[in-house]
Amino acid sequence: MSDIRIRSVSDPFDDRQSLPLGIQVLTRAEAMGILGKGAIDTLDASVWKDVLARIRNAGVGRHLPAIVPQGGDEREGFVRQLQQLSDALEESPVPAAEGPRLDKLLGRELLARLLRVSAVSLRRYLAGERAVPDAVAARLHFLALVAGDLAGAYNDIGVRRWFDRPRSLLDGRRPAELLEAEWQPEDPGPRRVRDLARALVWSPAT
């Protein structure tokens, strides 16, 4: 799924604080369909400026300055900016980008089932024939973030299968089962699904 293959890192990402936050921002933005096509294999100032511009074009983080640190004080500001941008991506559904991205990754049938909408409604949302309701946009965003977490451990097929395979940490239930009718990201079931996907960052065996 992921086009992010970081082979080299240079300023301003060559420290222990900036690098993991930068990767988190890139992973979330890609999962949300914001970055578009094209692999990113070098993480440096020029790549960062382009990534920030794309995120802003999606309506996220427009208030944040494009900081490229030249000293200690600016470095601290850059780290804060990365954290703020990561948080902004977490809280900002972008259905126009996330819908097509998830449609390609999961397939129309699985996506409609996880969203708890009809295939006809999903087609209309994706075609722009009908506005995406806020509740559905929230679910799309949730699924995009989950897919971003899963991308570090699975390929596209593995991501699709993950939702329908029983998980011991879910008491033997499938993740899809916890996304019940009219579910919202803050509900207990979805929160367990998200926590399980996040755990893959630390444990490939989840």
XYZ file of C-alpha atoms in Angstrom:
206
model
C 0.000 0.000 0.000
C 2.623 2.502 1.041
C 4.745 4.457 -1.438
C 6.908 5.779 1.397
C 10.330 4.134 1.195
C 12.764 6.280 3.097
C 16.285 5.407 2.025
C 18.030 8.518 3.270
C 17.376 11.277 5.785
C 18.890 14.748 6.008
C 18.277 18.059 7.756
C 15.769 18.854 9.290
C 14.827 15.228 9.967
C 18.202 13.945 11.141
C 17.393 13.721 14.842
C 15.446 11.420 17.146
C 12.485 13.752 17.600
C 11.901 14.993 14.063
C 12.315 11.696 12.230
C 9.519 9.619 13.861
C 7.122 12.573 13.759
C 7.967 13.239 10.113
C 7.305 9.612 9.218
C 4.022 9.735 11.123
C 2.901 12.819 9.185
C 3.876 11.240 5.860
C 2.141 7.960 6.692
C -1.090 9.651 7.734
C -1.142 12.019 4.780
C -0.552 9.172 2.356
C -3.192 6.965 3.962
C -5.654 9.849 3.648
C -4.953 10.130 -0.090
C -3.391 13.590 0.252
C 0.056 12.888 -1.155
C -1.075 11.449 -4.462
C 1.125 9.228 -6.595
C 4.870 8.990 -6.473
C 7.157 7.388 -3.931
C 9.041 9.412 -1.349
C 12.448 7.907 -0.709
C 14.438 10.886 0.600
C 13.263 12.826 3.622
C 14.702 16.340 3.517
C 13.702 20.022 3.529
C 12.567 20.131 -0.103
C 10.356 17.063 0.315
C 8.903 18.541 3.490
C 7.924 21.792 1.749
C 6.131 19.844 -0.972
C 4.358 17.604 1.561
C 3.250 20.599 3.623
C 1.902 22.314 0.497
C -0.154 19.237 -0.406
C -1.524 18.925 3.110
C -2.490 22.602 3.112
C -4.182 22.209 -0.271
C -6.343 19.540 1.373
C -7.396 22.135 3.953
C -5.289 20.846 6.849
C -2.658 22.778 8.809
C -3.019 26.029 6.915
C -2.174 28.028 10.037
C 1.246 26.398 10.446
C 4.331 28.183 9.066
C 6.754 26.324 6.815
C 9.599 26.088 9.320
C 12.946 24.770 8.138
C 15.122 24.973 11.252
C 18.540 26.598 11.152
C 19.299 26.453 14.877
C 18.278 25.039 18.239
C 15.307 27.304 18.867
C 13.915 26.749 15.374
C 14.449 23.015 15.753
C 12.163 22.993 18.780
C 9.561 24.939 16.810
C 9.831 22.461 13.949
C 9.213 19.521 16.268
C 6.144 21.278 17.659
C 4.933 21.940 14.128
C 5.286 18.284 13.191
C 3.293 17.215 16.252
C 0.604 19.821 15.577
C 0.350 18.721 11.958
C 0.114 15.064 12.918
C -2.659 15.932 15.381
C -4.442 18.040 12.743
C -4.387 15.134 10.285
C -5.787 12.852 12.986
C -8.737 15.192 13.526
C -9.453 16.246 9.919
C -11.538 14.035 7.621
C -10.876 14.651 3.927
C -13.537 12.495 2.242
C -12.780 13.719 -1.280
C -9.298 12.212 -1.004
C -9.912 9.368 1.438
C -12.862 7.860 -0.435
C -10.998 7.124 -3.695
C -7.920 5.987 -1.783
C -9.881 3.454 0.279
C -11.979 2.399 -2.708
C -8.778 1.432 -4.509
C -7.255 -0.263 -1.476
C -10.223 -2.116 0.016
C -12.528 -2.492 -2.959
C -16.066 -1.163 -3.279
C -17.818 -4.112 -1.597
C -15.635 -4.229 1.520
C -15.548 -0.453 1.883
C -19.327 -0.161 1.696
C -19.700 -2.939 4.261
C -17.266 -1.357 6.704
C -18.883 2.059 6.291
C -22.347 0.533 6.739
C -23.681 2.219 3.606
C -25.153 0.775 0.422
C -22.991 0.251 -2.639
C -25.223 2.702 -4.506
C -24.744 5.428 -1.912
C -20.988 4.837 -1.850
C -20.813 5.116 -5.631
C -22.626 8.443 -5.481
C -20.331 9.745 -2.756
C -17.241 8.769 -4.720
C -18.601 10.278 -7.938
C -19.430 13.552 -6.199
C -23.111 13.144 -7.003
C -24.047 13.383 -3.334
C -22.369 15.159 -0.433
C -20.735 12.817 2.064
C -22.617 13.053 5.394
C -20.481 14.002 8.370
C -21.019 10.611 10.017
C -19.835 8.760 6.900
C -16.893 11.160 6.493
C -15.847 10.354 10.062
C -15.943 6.635 9.302
C -13.946 7.113 6.096
C -11.324 9.019 8.028
C -11.173 6.368 10.734
C -10.670 3.620 8.135
C -7.974 5.656 6.389
C -6.045 6.026 9.636
C -6.428 2.323 10.426
C -5.199 1.461 6.927
C -2.218 3.739 7.469
C -1.326 1.876 10.655
C -1.708 -1.485 8.929
C 0.442 -0.459 5.951
C 3.620 -0.871 7.981
C 2.946 -4.582 8.502
C 0.794 -5.749 5.584
C 0.557 -5.416 1.833
C -2.753 -4.476 0.202
C -4.128 -8.024 0.319
C -3.136 -8.350 3.956
C -4.876 -5.085 4.833
C -8.099 -6.260 3.204
C -7.986 -9.625 4.955
C -7.174 -8.080 8.330
C -10.717 -6.786 8.796
C -12.301 -10.205 8.381
C -9.936 -12.412 10.366
C -10.572 -13.287 14.030
C -8.173 -11.575 16.421
C -7.265 -12.955 19.845
C -6.985 -9.414 21.240
C -10.593 -8.851 20.166
C -11.759 -11.972 22.015
C -11.748 -13.962 18.803
C -13.927 -11.486 16.928
C -13.154 -9.989 13.544
C -12.393 -6.231 13.391
C -15.293 -5.794 10.957
C -17.682 -7.178 13.577
C -16.877 -4.327 15.945
C -17.872 -1.759 13.325
C -21.577 -2.180 13.918
C -24.483 -0.306 12.327
C -24.200 3.490 12.647
C -20.805 3.137 14.353
C -18.721 6.188 15.123
C -14.946 6.326 15.735
C -15.374 7.186 19.401
C -17.503 4.087 20.114
C -15.895 1.318 22.210
C -15.738 -1.233 19.381
C -14.018 1.021 16.846
C -11.619 2.259 19.526
C -10.529 -1.341 20.113
C -10.034 -1.799 16.360
C -7.890 1.321 16.152
C -5.830 0.355 19.183
C -5.185 -3.060 17.653
C -4.050 -1.529 14.353
C -1.802 0.959 16.163
C -0.181 -1.892 18.083
C 1.197 -3.216 14.791
C 3.683 -0.374 14.816
C 5.335 -2.116 17.754
C 4.381 -5.769 17.288
C 4.048 -7.397 13.821
C 2.391 -10.408 15.451
C -0.794 -8.531 16.470
